Coordinates of C-alpha atoms (C1' of nucleotides) in Angstrom, one line a residue:
Chain A
X1 CA -128.8 -54.3 51.8
X2 CA -125.4 -53.4 53.3
X3 CA -125.1 -49.7 52.3
X4 CA -125.2 -49.6 48.6
X5 CA -122.4 -47.1 49.1
X6 CA -121.5 -44.5 46.5
X7 CA -124.6 -42.4 45.7
X8 CA -126.7 -41.0 48.5
X9 CA -123.7 -40.1 50.6
X10 CA -122.7 -36.5 51.2
X11 CA -119.2 -35.3 50.5
X12 CA -118.4 -35.1 54.1
X13 CA -119.5 -38.7 54.6
X14 CA -117.4 -39.8 51.8
X15 CA -114.4 -38.0 53.1
X16 CA -114.8 -39.6 56.4
X17 CA -115.3 -43.0 54.7
X18 CA -111.9 -42.5 53.2
X19 CA -110.4 -41.7 56.6
X20 CA -112.1 -44.7 58.0
X21 CA -110.4 -47.1 55.7
X22 CA -107.4 -46.7 57.9
X23 CA -107.0 -48.8 60.9
X24 CA -104.3 -50.5 63.0
X25 CA -103.7 -53.1 60.3
X26 CA -103.8 -50.5 57.5
X27 CA -101.9 -47.5 58.7
X28 CA -100.5 -46.9 55.2
X29 CA -102.5 -47.5 52.0
X30 CA -102.2 -46.8 48.3
X31 CA -104.8 -44.8 46.6
X32 CA -106.3 -47.9 45.0
X33 CA -106.5 -49.7 48.3
X34 CA -108.4 -46.8 49.8
X35 CA -110.8 -46.9 46.9
X36 CA -111.4 -50.6 47.3
X37 CA -111.9 -50.5 51.0
X38 CA -114.2 -47.5 50.9
X39 CA -116.3 -48.7 48.0
X40 CA -115.8 -45.5 46.1
X41 CA -114.8 -44.9 42.5
X42 CA -111.1 -44.5 42.1
X43 CA -111.3 -41.0 40.7
X44 CA -113.5 -39.8 43.5
X45 CA -111.1 -41.1 46.0
X46 CA -108.3 -39.5 44.1
X47 CA -109.9 -36.1 44.4
X48 CA -110.9 -36.5 48.0
X49 CA -107.5 -37.8 49.1
X50 CA -105.8 -34.8 47.4
X51 CA -108.1 -32.4 49.2
X52 CA -107.4 -34.1 52.5
X53 CA -103.7 -34.1 51.8
X54 CA -103.7 -30.4 51.0
X55 CA -105.2 -29.8 54.4
X56 CA -102.8 -32.0 56.3
X57 CA -105.5 -34.5 57.2
X58 CA -103.6 -37.1 55.2
X59 CA -99.9 -37.3 54.6
X60 CA -98.1 -39.0 51.8
X61 CA -95.1 -41.2 52.4
X62 CA -92.1 -41.3 50.1
X63 CA -93.4 -44.5 48.5
X64 CA -96.6 -42.7 47.5
X65 CA -98.7 -44.4 50.2
X66 CA -101.0 -42.3 52.3
X67 CA -101.2 -42.1 56.0
X68 CA -103.2 -40.2 58.6
X69 CA -101.7 -36.7 59.0
X70 CA -100.7 -35.0 62.2
X71 CA -103.6 -32.6 62.0
X72 CA -106.0 -35.5 62.6
X73 CA -103.9 -36.5 65.6
X74 CA -104.0 -33.1 67.1
X75 CA -107.7 -32.9 66.7
X76 CA -108.3 -36.4 68.0
X77 CA -106.5 -35.5 71.3
X78 CA -109.4 -33.1 72.0
X79 CA -112.0 -35.8 72.1
X80 CA -113.6 -36.3 75.5
X81 CA -112.6 -39.9 75.9
X82 CA -109.0 -38.7 75.7
X83 CA -108.9 -35.3 77.4
X84 CA -111.4 -36.0 80.1
X85 CA -111.5 -39.7 80.7
X86 CA -108.1 -41.0 79.9
X87 CA -106.2 -38.2 81.4
X88 CA -108.0 -38.5 84.7
X89 CA -108.1 -42.3 84.8
X90 CA -104.5 -43.1 84.0
X91 CA -103.0 -42.5 87.5
X92 CA -105.7 -44.7 89.0
X93 CA -105.1 -47.4 86.5
X94 CA -101.4 -47.4 87.4
X95 CA -102.3 -47.9 91.0
X96 CA -104.3 -51.0 90.0
X97 CA -101.5 -52.2 87.9
X98 CA -99.0 -52.0 90.7
X99 CA -101.2 -54.4 92.7
X100 CA -102.2 -56.8 90.0
X101 CA -99.5 -56.8 87.4
X102 CA -102.1 -57.8 84.9
X103 CA -103.3 -55.7 82.0
X104 CA -105.6 -52.9 83.2
X105 CA -108.0 -51.3 80.9
X106 CA -110.7 -48.8 80.7
X107 CA -113.5 -48.7 78.1
X108 CA -116.6 -46.9 77.0
X109 CA -119.5 -47.7 74.8
X110 CA -119.0 -46.8 71.1
X111 CA -122.0 -47.7 69.0
X112 CA -122.5 -51.4 69.5
X113 CA -118.9 -52.0 70.5
X114 CA -116.7 -51.2 73.4
X115 CA -114.0 -48.7 72.8
X116 CA -110.7 -49.2 74.7
X117 CA -109.7 -45.8 75.9
X118 CA -106.5 -46.8 77.7
X119 CA -104.7 -49.9 78.6
X120 CA -101.5 -50.4 80.7
X121 CA -99.8 -53.7 80.8
X122 CA -96.4 -55.2 81.1
X123 CA -94.5 -55.6 77.9
X124 CA -95.2 -59.3 77.6
X125 CA -98.9 -59.3 78.4
X126 CA -101.6 -60.9 76.3
X127 CA -103.1 -60.2 73.0
X128 CA -102.5 -57.1 70.9
X129 CA -106.3 -57.0 70.6
X130 CA -107.0 -54.3 73.0
X131 CA -104.7 -51.4 72.2
X132 CA -106.2 -47.9 73.0
X133 CA -108.6 -47.2 70.1
X134 CA -109.6 -50.8 69.6
X135 CA -113.2 -51.6 69.4
X136 CA -114.0 -54.9 71.0
X137 CA -117.4 -56.7 71.1
X138 CA -119.5 -55.8 74.1
X139 CA -120.7 -59.3 74.9
X140 CA -117.4 -61.1 75.1
X141 CA -115.3 -58.8 77.3
X142 CA -115.5 -58.0 81.0
X143 CA -115.7 -54.2 80.5
X144 CA -118.2 -54.8 77.7
X145 CA -120.5 -56.8 79.7
X146 CA -120.5 -54.2 82.5
X147 CA -121.3 -51.5 80.0
X148 CA -124.1 -53.6 78.6
X149 CA -125.5 -54.5 82.0
X150 CA -125.7 -50.9 83.1
X151 CA -126.5 -49.5 79.7
X152 CA -129.9 -48.7 78.2
X153 CA -132.2 -51.5 77.2
X154 CA -132.0 -50.5 73.5
X155 CA -128.3 -51.2 73.6
X156 CA -128.8 -54.6 75.2
X157 CA -131.4 -55.6 72.7
X158 CA -129.3 -54.5 69.7
X159 CA -126.3 -56.4 70.9
X160 CA -128.2 -59.5 72.0
X161 CA -129.6 -59.5 68.5
X162 CA -126.3 -60.8 67.0
X163 CA -123.8 -62.4 69.2
X164 CA -120.7 -63.4 67.3
X165 CA -118.7 -66.3 68.5
X166 CA -115.0 -65.9 69.2
X167 CA -114.1 -69.0 71.2
X168 CA -116.1 -72.1 72.3
X169 CA -117.0 -70.4 75.5
X170 CA -118.3 -67.2 74.0
X171 CA -121.8 -66.7 75.2
X172 CA -124.0 -66.6 72.1
X173 CA -127.3 -67.5 73.6
X174 CA -129.2 -64.3 74.1
X175 CA -131.3 -65.6 77.0
X176 CA -128.3 -66.9 78.9
X177 CA -126.5 -63.6 78.4
X178 CA -129.5 -61.5 79.4
X179 CA -129.8 -63.3 82.7
X180 CA -126.1 -62.9 83.2
X181 CA -126.4 -59.2 82.7
X182 CA -129.0 -59.1 85.5
X183 CA -126.6 -60.8 87.8
X184 CA -123.9 -58.4 86.8
X185 CA -126.1 -55.4 87.5
X186 CA -127.1 -56.9 90.9
X187 CA -123.5 -57.8 92.0
X188 CA -121.8 -54.8 90.5
X189 CA -119.1 -56.6 88.5
X190 CA -118.6 -58.9 85.5
X191 CA -116.3 -61.7 84.7
X192 CA -115.3 -63.5 81.5
X193 CA -113.6 -66.7 81.0
X194 CA -111.9 -67.2 77.6
X195 CA -114.9 -65.7 75.9
X196 CA -113.0 -63.5 73.5
X197 CA -109.6 -65.2 73.3
X198 CA -108.4 -68.5 74.6
X199 CA -106.2 -68.2 77.6
X200 CA -107.6 -64.9 79.0
X201 CA -110.0 -64.2 81.8
X202 CA -111.2 -60.8 82.9
X203 CA -113.1 -59.0 85.6
X204 CA -114.6 -55.5 85.4
X205 CA -116.6 -52.9 87.3
X206 CA -118.5 -49.8 86.3
X207 CA -117.5 -46.2 86.6
X208 CA -120.2 -43.7 87.5
X209 CA -120.5 -40.1 86.5
X210 CA -122.3 -37.3 88.1
X211 CA -124.9 -38.5 90.6
X212 CA -122.8 -41.5 91.8
X213 CA -124.5 -44.8 91.7
X214 CA -127.8 -43.1 91.0
X215 CA -126.4 -41.5 87.9
X216 CA -125.2 -43.1 84.7
X217 CA -122.4 -45.5 84.0
X218 CA -119.9 -43.8 81.8
X219 CA -117.1 -46.3 81.5
X220 CA -115.8 -49.6 82.8
X221 CA -112.6 -50.5 84.5
X222 CA -111.2 -54.0 84.3
X223 CA -108.2 -56.2 84.3
X224 CA -107.3 -59.1 82.0
X225 CA -105.2 -62.0 83.2
X226 CA -104.0 -65.3 81.8
X227 CA -106.5 -68.0 82.6
X228 CA -103.9 -70.4 83.8
X229 CA -102.8 -68.0 86.5
X230 CA -102.9 -69.9 89.9
X231 CA -104.1 -66.8 91.6
X232 CA -107.8 -66.2 91.2
X233 CA -108.5 -63.1 89.3
X234 CA -111.4 -62.4 91.7
X235 CA -108.9 -61.5 94.4
X236 CA -108.6 -58.1 92.6
X237 CA -112.3 -57.3 92.8
X238 CA -112.0 -55.3 96.0
X239 CA -109.2 -53.2 94.6
X240 CA -111.2 -52.6 91.4
X241 CA -114.2 -51.5 93.4
X242 CA -112.3 -49.1 95.7
X243 CA -110.5 -47.7 92.7
X244 CA -113.7 -47.3 90.7
X245 CA -115.3 -45.5 93.5
X246 CA -112.5 -43.0 93.9
X247 CA -112.2 -42.6 90.2
X248 CA -115.9 -42.1 89.8
X249 CA -115.8 -39.2 92.2
X250 CA -112.9 -37.6 90.4
X251 CA -114.6 -38.0 87.1
X252 CA -117.8 -36.4 88.4
X253 CA -115.7 -33.5 89.7
X254 CA -114.2 -32.9 86.3
X255 CA -117.6 -32.6 84.8
X256 CA -118.4 -36.1 83.6
Chain B
X1 CA -105.5 -10.9 51.2
X2 CA -106.0 -13.1 54.2
X3 CA -108.0 -15.9 52.7
X4 CA -111.3 -14.3 51.8
X5 CA -112.6 -17.6 53.2
X6 CA -116.1 -18.8 52.3
X7 CA -116.2 -19.2 48.5
X8 CA -113.5 -21.1 46.7
X9 CA -113.1 -23.6 49.5
X10 CA -114.1 -27.2 48.9
X11 CA -116.6 -29.0 51.1
X12 CA -113.8 -31.1 52.5
X13 CA -111.8 -28.0 53.4
X14 CA -114.8 -26.4 55.0
X15 CA -115.5 -29.5 57.1
X16 CA -111.9 -29.5 58.2
X17 CA -112.1 -25.8 59.0
X18 CA -115.0 -26.6 61.3
X19 CA -113.0 -29.3 63.0
X20 CA -110.0 -27.0 63.3
X21 CA -111.9 -24.4 65.3
X22 CA -111.5 -26.8 68.2
X23 CA -108.4 -26.6 70.3
X24 CA -107.3 -27.1 73.8
X25 CA -108.9 -23.8 74.9
X26 CA -112.1 -24.6 73.0
X27 CA -112.9 -28.2 73.5
X28 CA -116.6 -27.6 73.5
X29 CA -118.3 -25.0 71.3
X30 CA -121.7 -23.9 70.4
X31 CA -122.8 -23.9 66.8
X32 CA -122.5 -20.1 66.6
X33 CA -119.0 -20.1 68.1
X34 CA -117.9 -22.6 65.5
X35 CA -119.4 -20.4 62.8
X36 CA -117.6 -17.3 64.1
X37 CA -114.3 -19.0 64.5
X38 CA -114.4 -20.7 61.1
X39 CA -115.5 -17.7 59.2
X40 CA -118.3 -19.6 57.6
X41 CA -122.0 -18.7 57.4
X42 CA -124.1 -20.1 60.2
X43 CA -126.3 -22.2 58.1
X44 CA -123.4 -23.7 56.3
X45 CA -121.8 -24.7 59.6
X46 CA -125.1 -26.0 60.8
X47 CA -125.3 -28.4 57.9
X48 CA -121.7 -29.5 58.1
X49 CA -121.8 -30.0 61.8
X50 CA -124.9 -32.2 61.5
X51 CA -123.2 -34.2 58.9
X52 CA -120.2 -34.6 61.1
X53 CA -122.3 -35.5 64.1
X54 CA -124.2 -38.1 62.1
X55 CA -120.8 -39.7 61.3
X56 CA -119.5 -39.6 64.9
X57 CA -116.8 -37.1 64.0
X58 CA -118.5 -34.7 66.3
X59 CA -120.5 -35.4 69.4
X60 CA -123.1 -33.3 71.1
X61 CA -123.1 -32.7 74.8
X62 CA -126.3 -32.5 76.9
X63 CA -126.0 -28.7 76.8
X64 CA -126.1 -28.6 73.1
X65 CA -122.4 -27.9 72.7
X66 CA -120.3 -29.8 70.2
X67 CA -117.1 -31.6 70.9
X68 CA -114.7 -33.8 68.9
X69 CA -116.1 -37.3 68.6
X70 CA -114.5 -40.6 69.4
X71 CA -114.1 -41.5 65.8
X72 CA -111.7 -38.6 65.3
X73 CA -109.8 -39.9 68.3
X74 CA -109.5 -43.4 66.9
X75 CA -108.4 -42.2 63.6
X76 CA -105.9 -39.7 65.1
X77 CA -104.1 -42.5 66.9
X78 CA -103.1 -44.0 63.6
X79 CA -101.0 -40.9 62.7
X80 CA -97.3 -41.6 62.4
X81 CA -96.3 -39.2 65.1
X82 CA -98.3 -41.2 67.5
X83 CA -98.1 -44.8 66.4
X84 CA -94.5 -44.7 65.2
X85 CA -92.7 -42.0 67.0
X86 CA -94.4 -41.5 70.4
X87 CA -94.8 -45.2 71.0
X88 CA -91.2 -45.9 70.5
X89 CA -89.8 -42.8 72.2
X90 CA -91.8 -42.9 75.4
X91 CA -89.7 -45.4 77.3
X92 CA -86.5 -43.6 76.3
X93 CA -88.0 -40.3 77.5
X94 CA -88.8 -41.9 80.8
X95 CA -85.2 -42.9 81.2
X96 CA -84.2 -39.3 80.7
X97 CA -86.8 -38.1 83.2
X98 CA -85.5 -40.4 85.8
X99 CA -82.1 -38.7 85.6
X100 CA -83.1 -35.1 85.2
X101 CA -86.5 -34.7 86.9
X102 CA -87.2 -31.9 84.5
X103 CA -89.9 -31.9 81.8
X104 CA -88.8 -34.1 78.9
X105 CA -90.3 -33.5 75.5
X106 CA -90.1 -34.7 71.9
X107 CA -91.2 -32.7 68.9
X108 CA -91.4 -32.7 65.1
X109 CA -91.8 -30.0 62.5
X110 CA -95.4 -29.3 61.6
X111 CA -95.7 -26.6 59.0
X112 CA -93.8 -23.6 60.4
X113 CA -94.2 -24.7 63.9
X114 CA -93.0 -27.4 66.2
X115 CA -95.4 -30.0 67.2
X116 CA -95.1 -31.5 70.7
X117 CA -95.5 -35.2 70.2
X118 CA -95.1 -36.2 73.8
X119 CA -94.0 -34.7 77.1
X120 CA -93.5 -36.2 80.5
X121 CA -93.0 -34.1 83.6
X122 CA -93.7 -34.0 87.3
X123 CA -97.1 -32.8 88.2
X124 CA -95.8 -29.4 89.2
X125 CA -93.7 -28.6 86.3
X126 CA -93.7 -25.5 84.2
X127 CA -96.2 -24.0 81.8
X128 CA -99.2 -25.8 80.4
X129 CA -97.8 -24.5 77.1
X130 CA -96.4 -27.7 75.8
X131 CA -98.9 -30.5 76.2
X132 CA -98.8 -33.2 73.5
X133 CA -100.5 -31.7 70.5
X134 CA -99.4 -28.2 71.1
X135 CA -97.7 -26.3 68.3
X136 CA -94.9 -24.1 69.6
X137 CA -92.8 -21.6 67.6
X138 CA -89.7 -23.0 66.1
X139 CA -87.4 -20.1 66.8
X140 CA -88.1 -19.8 70.6
X141 CA -87.7 -23.4 71.8
X142 CA -84.8 -25.8 72.2
X143 CA -86.4 -28.5 70.2
X144 CA -87.6 -26.0 67.6
X145 CA -84.2 -24.6 67.0
X146 CA -82.7 -28.0 66.5
X147 CA -85.4 -28.8 64.0
X148 CA -84.7 -25.6 62.2
X149 CA -81.0 -26.0 62.3
X150 CA -81.1 -29.4 60.7
X151 CA -84.1 -28.7 58.6
X152 CA -84.2 -27.7 54.9
X153 CA -83.2 -24.1 54.0
X154 CA -86.7 -23.3 52.8
X155 CA -88.0 -23.9 56.3
X156 CA -85.3 -21.7 57.8
X157 CA -86.0 -18.9 55.4
X158 CA -89.7 -19.1 56.0
X159 CA -89.4 -19.0 59.8
X160 CA -86.7 -16.4 59.8
X161 CA -89.0 -14.2 57.9
X162 CA -91.3 -13.5 60.8
X163 CA -89.9 -14.0 64.3
X164 CA -92.5 -13.3 66.9
X165 CA -91.3 -12.0 70.2
X166 CA -92.5 -13.8 73.4
X167 CA -90.1 -12.5 76.1
X168 CA -87.4 -9.9 76.0
X169 CA -84.8 -12.5 75.3
X170 CA -86.6 -14.0 72.4
X171 CA -84.3 -13.9 69.4
X172 CA -86.1 -11.8 66.8
X173 CA -83.0 -10.8 64.7
X174 CA -82.8 -13.1 61.7
X175 CA -79.1 -12.6 61.2
X176 CA -78.3 -13.5 64.8
X177 CA -80.6 -16.5 64.7
X178 CA -79.2 -17.7 61.5
X179 CA -75.7 -17.7 62.9
X180 CA -76.9 -19.5 66.0
X181 CA -78.4 -22.2 63.8
X182 CA -75.0 -22.8 62.3
X183 CA -73.5 -23.2 65.7
X184 CA -76.3 -25.6 66.6
X185 CA -75.7 -27.7 63.6
X186 CA -72.0 -27.8 64.2
X187 CA -72.2 -28.6 67.9
X188 CA -75.2 -30.9 67.6
X189 CA -77.4 -29.3 70.3
X190 CA -79.4 -26.2 71.0
X191 CA -80.1 -24.2 74.1
X192 CA -82.7 -21.5 75.0
X193 CA -82.8 -19.2 77.9
X194 CA -86.2 -17.7 78.7
X195 CA -86.9 -17.2 75.0
X196 CA -90.5 -18.5 75.0
X197 CA -91.5 -18.0 78.6
X198 CA -89.8 -16.3 81.5
X199 CA -88.2 -18.7 84.0
X200 CA -87.6 -21.5 81.6
X201 CA -84.4 -22.8 80.0
X202 CA -84.1 -25.7 77.7
X203 CA -81.6 -27.9 75.8
X204 CA -82.3 -30.2 72.9
X205 CA -80.7 -32.6 70.5
X206 CA -81.7 -34.1 67.1
X207 CA -83.1 -37.6 66.4
X208 CA -82.0 -39.1 63.2
X209 CA -83.9 -41.5 61.0
X210 CA -82.7 -44.1 58.6
X211 CA -79.2 -43.4 57.5
X212 CA -78.0 -42.2 60.9
X213 CA -76.2 -38.9 61.0
X214 CA -76.1 -39.0 57.3
X215 CA -79.8 -39.2 57.0
X216 CA -82.5 -36.8 58.0
X217 CA -83.4 -35.3 61.3
X218 CA -87.0 -36.5 62.1
X219 CA -87.5 -35.1 65.5
X220 CA -85.9 -33.4 68.5
X221 CA -85.5 -34.5 72.1
X222 CA -85.2 -31.9 74.8
X223 CA -85.6 -31.0 78.4
X224 CA -87.0 -27.9 79.9
X225 CA -86.0 -26.7 83.4
X226 CA -86.6 -23.7 85.6
X227 CA -83.9 -21.1 84.8
X228 CA -83.2 -20.5 88.5
X229 CA -82.2 -24.1 89.0
X230 CA -78.7 -24.1 90.6
X231 CA -77.7 -27.1 88.6
X232 CA -76.8 -26.1 85.1
X233 CA -79.1 -27.7 82.5
X234 CA -76.0 -28.4 80.3
X235 CA -75.1 -31.2 82.7
X236 CA -77.9 -33.2 80.9
X237 CA -76.3 -32.9 77.5
X238 CA -74.4 -36.2 77.6
X239 CA -77.5 -38.0 78.7
X240 CA -79.6 -36.5 75.9
X241 CA -77.0 -37.4 73.4
X242 CA -76.6 -41.0 74.4
X243 CA -80.4 -41.4 74.6
X244 CA -80.8 -39.7 71.2
X245 CA -78.3 -42.0 69.6
X246 CA -80.0 -45.1 71.0
X247 CA -83.5 -43.9 70.2
X248 CA -82.4 -42.9 66.7
X249 CA -81.3 -46.5 66.0
X250 CA -84.6 -47.8 67.3
X251 CA -86.6 -45.4 65.2
X252 CA -84.6 -46.4 62.1
X253 CA -85.4 -50.0 62.8
X254 CA -89.1 -49.4 63.0
X255 CA -89.0 -47.8 59.6
X256 CA -88.6 -44.2 60.3
Chain C
dA1 C1' -142.4 -5.9 75.5
dG2 C1' -138.7 -5.2 73.1
dG3 C1' -133.9 -6.9 72.5
dT4 C1' -130.1 -10.1 72.0
dG5 C1' -128.1 -14.5 70.9
dC6 C1' -128.7 -19.1 69.5
dA7 C1' -130.5 -23.1 66.8
dT8 C1' -133.3 -24.7 63.3
dT9 C1' -136.1 -25.3 58.7
dC10 C1' -137.0 -23.9 54.0
dC11 C1' -136.0 -23.4 49.3
dG12 C1' -134.5 -21.6 44.6
dA13 C1' -130.2 -20.9 42.3
dA14 C1' -125.4 -21.9 41.3
dT15 C1' -121.7 -24.5 41.3
dA16 C1' -118.7 -27.8 43.0
dC17 C1' -118.7 -32.5 42.7
dC18 C1' -119.2 -36.8 40.2
dG19 C1' -117.1 -40.6 37.8
dG20 C1' -116.4 -42.7 33.0
dA21 C1' -112.9 -42.6 29.6
dA22 C1' -108.4 -42.2 28.2
dG23 C1' -103.3 -41.8 28.8
dG24 C1' -98.9 -42.5 31.2
dC25 C1' -96.1 -44.8 34.4
dT26 C1' -93.6 -48.8 36.4
dA27 C1' -93.0 -53.5 37.2
dA28 C1' -93.5 -58.2 36.2
dT29 C1' -94.6 -61.6 32.6
dA30 C1' -93.6 -64.0 28.1
Chain D
dT1 C1' -89.1 -56.2 22.9
dA2 C1' -93.8 -56.9 23.2
dT3 C1' -97.6 -57.7 26.5
dT4 C1' -100.1 -57.7 30.4
dA5 C1' -101.5 -55.8 34.8
dG6 C1' -101.1 -52.8 38.3
dC7 C1' -101.3 -48.1 39.8
dC8 C1' -101.8 -43.0 39.5
dT9 C1' -103.3 -39.0 37.1
dT10 C1' -105.8 -35.5 34.0
dC11 C1' -109.9 -34.2 31.5
dC12 C1' -114.6 -32.8 31.0
dG13 C1' -119.8 -32.5 30.4
dG14 C1' -124.0 -33.1 33.1
dT15 C1' -126.4 -33.0 37.2
dA16 C1' -127.0 -33.9 41.9
dT17 C1' -125.4 -31.4 46.0
dT18 C1' -124.2 -27.9 48.4
dC19 C1' -124.9 -23.0 49.4
dG20 C1' -126.6 -19.4 52.3
dG21 C1' -130.3 -15.6 52.8
dA22 C1' -134.6 -15.2 54.9
dA23 C1' -137.8 -16.4 58.2
dT24 C1' -139.2 -18.9 62.5
dG25 C1' -138.9 -20.4 67.3
dC26 C1' -136.6 -20.6 71.3
dA27 C1' -134.6 -18.9 76.0
dC28 C1' -132.8 -15.5 78.4
dC29 C1' -131.9 -10.9 79.6
dT30 C1' -133.3 -5.7 80.6

DNA sequence: AGGTGCATTCCGAATACCGGAAGGCTAATA
DNA sequence: TATTAGCCTTCCGGTATTCGGAATGCACCT
């Protein structure tokens, strides 16, 4: 199984595969590294990478390594998550941060993961895990569980089908999680306790698009706090709910 | 002349051409619109767009229109302008903003234009022209003139070769601009007065990478203010210079 | 009912892409 | 200095992939 790569992939798909070998941990890569990570023959990558470089999609550092070019950046800014969601949500997130002083984040569903669209936090806060652009597991984060709970059944089934473990409190039992999702949907918020990383709790609520609570959940808003904090993270629930309600309206206005 | 398009372009180039038809004014486009704007046959675009959609590079709205997908956004965040420059510069820019209350921006050279990497400004400030990701002319902006003045001669020649006019004070005389560039290089800063848009002045200074003032200029930091402001924009020069110096060191540290 | 604009499917022909093989380069090894 | 082990690059013949015109089906005007 596992995508026998190479053949049977269009040029476009291969080119994208090349671009996808880049991530936060691999911002600069040698030609050979790209070839390895993309499962493509070296010569093929060589050709593709040159083509991409010629078109400013990749840039080449002085040491010969490749990196994502500025054209990719410019194009990426036009994505809806950025231009529509992030742009509108940021001021609201700042309001929440003022009150909580814990990391505030907003996320959407992306495939079977949860894509962090924006995150604000004090300089010292928590893991590097959830930078904007990170893709976290749906079942082990507050925002993720909200997105699952309010998402389509197909999504739930697919995710429930393979629940990776990250800590010893990660919920990996499908039945248990499924019932938790029902509770979340009923109560309108989700909590996690050290399910992704030790020492971190989180709480999250849904953001609704056009049609308000009758419509669809388009994103989730949540905060992450150290689990040894004497203040209970639940105290922030009302703030999150009020903010989510205001933000939802705003998002609906701007066409979401 | 003028790229007879179509033939003689690789698949990769065509795919990128498709992506490039998107910009701030065209965030969502129909298939036909993409075809028109990319100068590619409709069927060809149809195929490419499908391929891109299948790979999450494009997404399709409910109305059938296409938009840039989240994958593009994620990849774009890895670009050096974003992850290295913007990330480091932002706090410094905020300091400047505190003091000036005018739009603060940072830009790099991108081809024959000047790419706005980040900009902070009060909600009411100036043109929409310079959002992050915008590509402004080099010869009619403060940051642009700095980048030209300290840039390689080839860049200067190329730009001086066609100086578009935007206002009646835009400098379109190559000789005049060339001498101004010398002054800028000597004094270490550039000013503009309504050269890109009526009612706006600007002032800008260079940011140096590794090697300090002996090294290369990697970006420019500037502020834009209404030209009818009673306070002279030049009062901010010292602040810009001090900030630029501190920021340059920081950039050098983080490998720039 | 005819016209315009858009999206989609089909298919034969052409060509742009594939990727193995071979050579050149710079370090590290012996 | 010879030897290995990386990496990057160029070459080239064969074929799989892409190309795009033509034709169809919409939905919306007039």
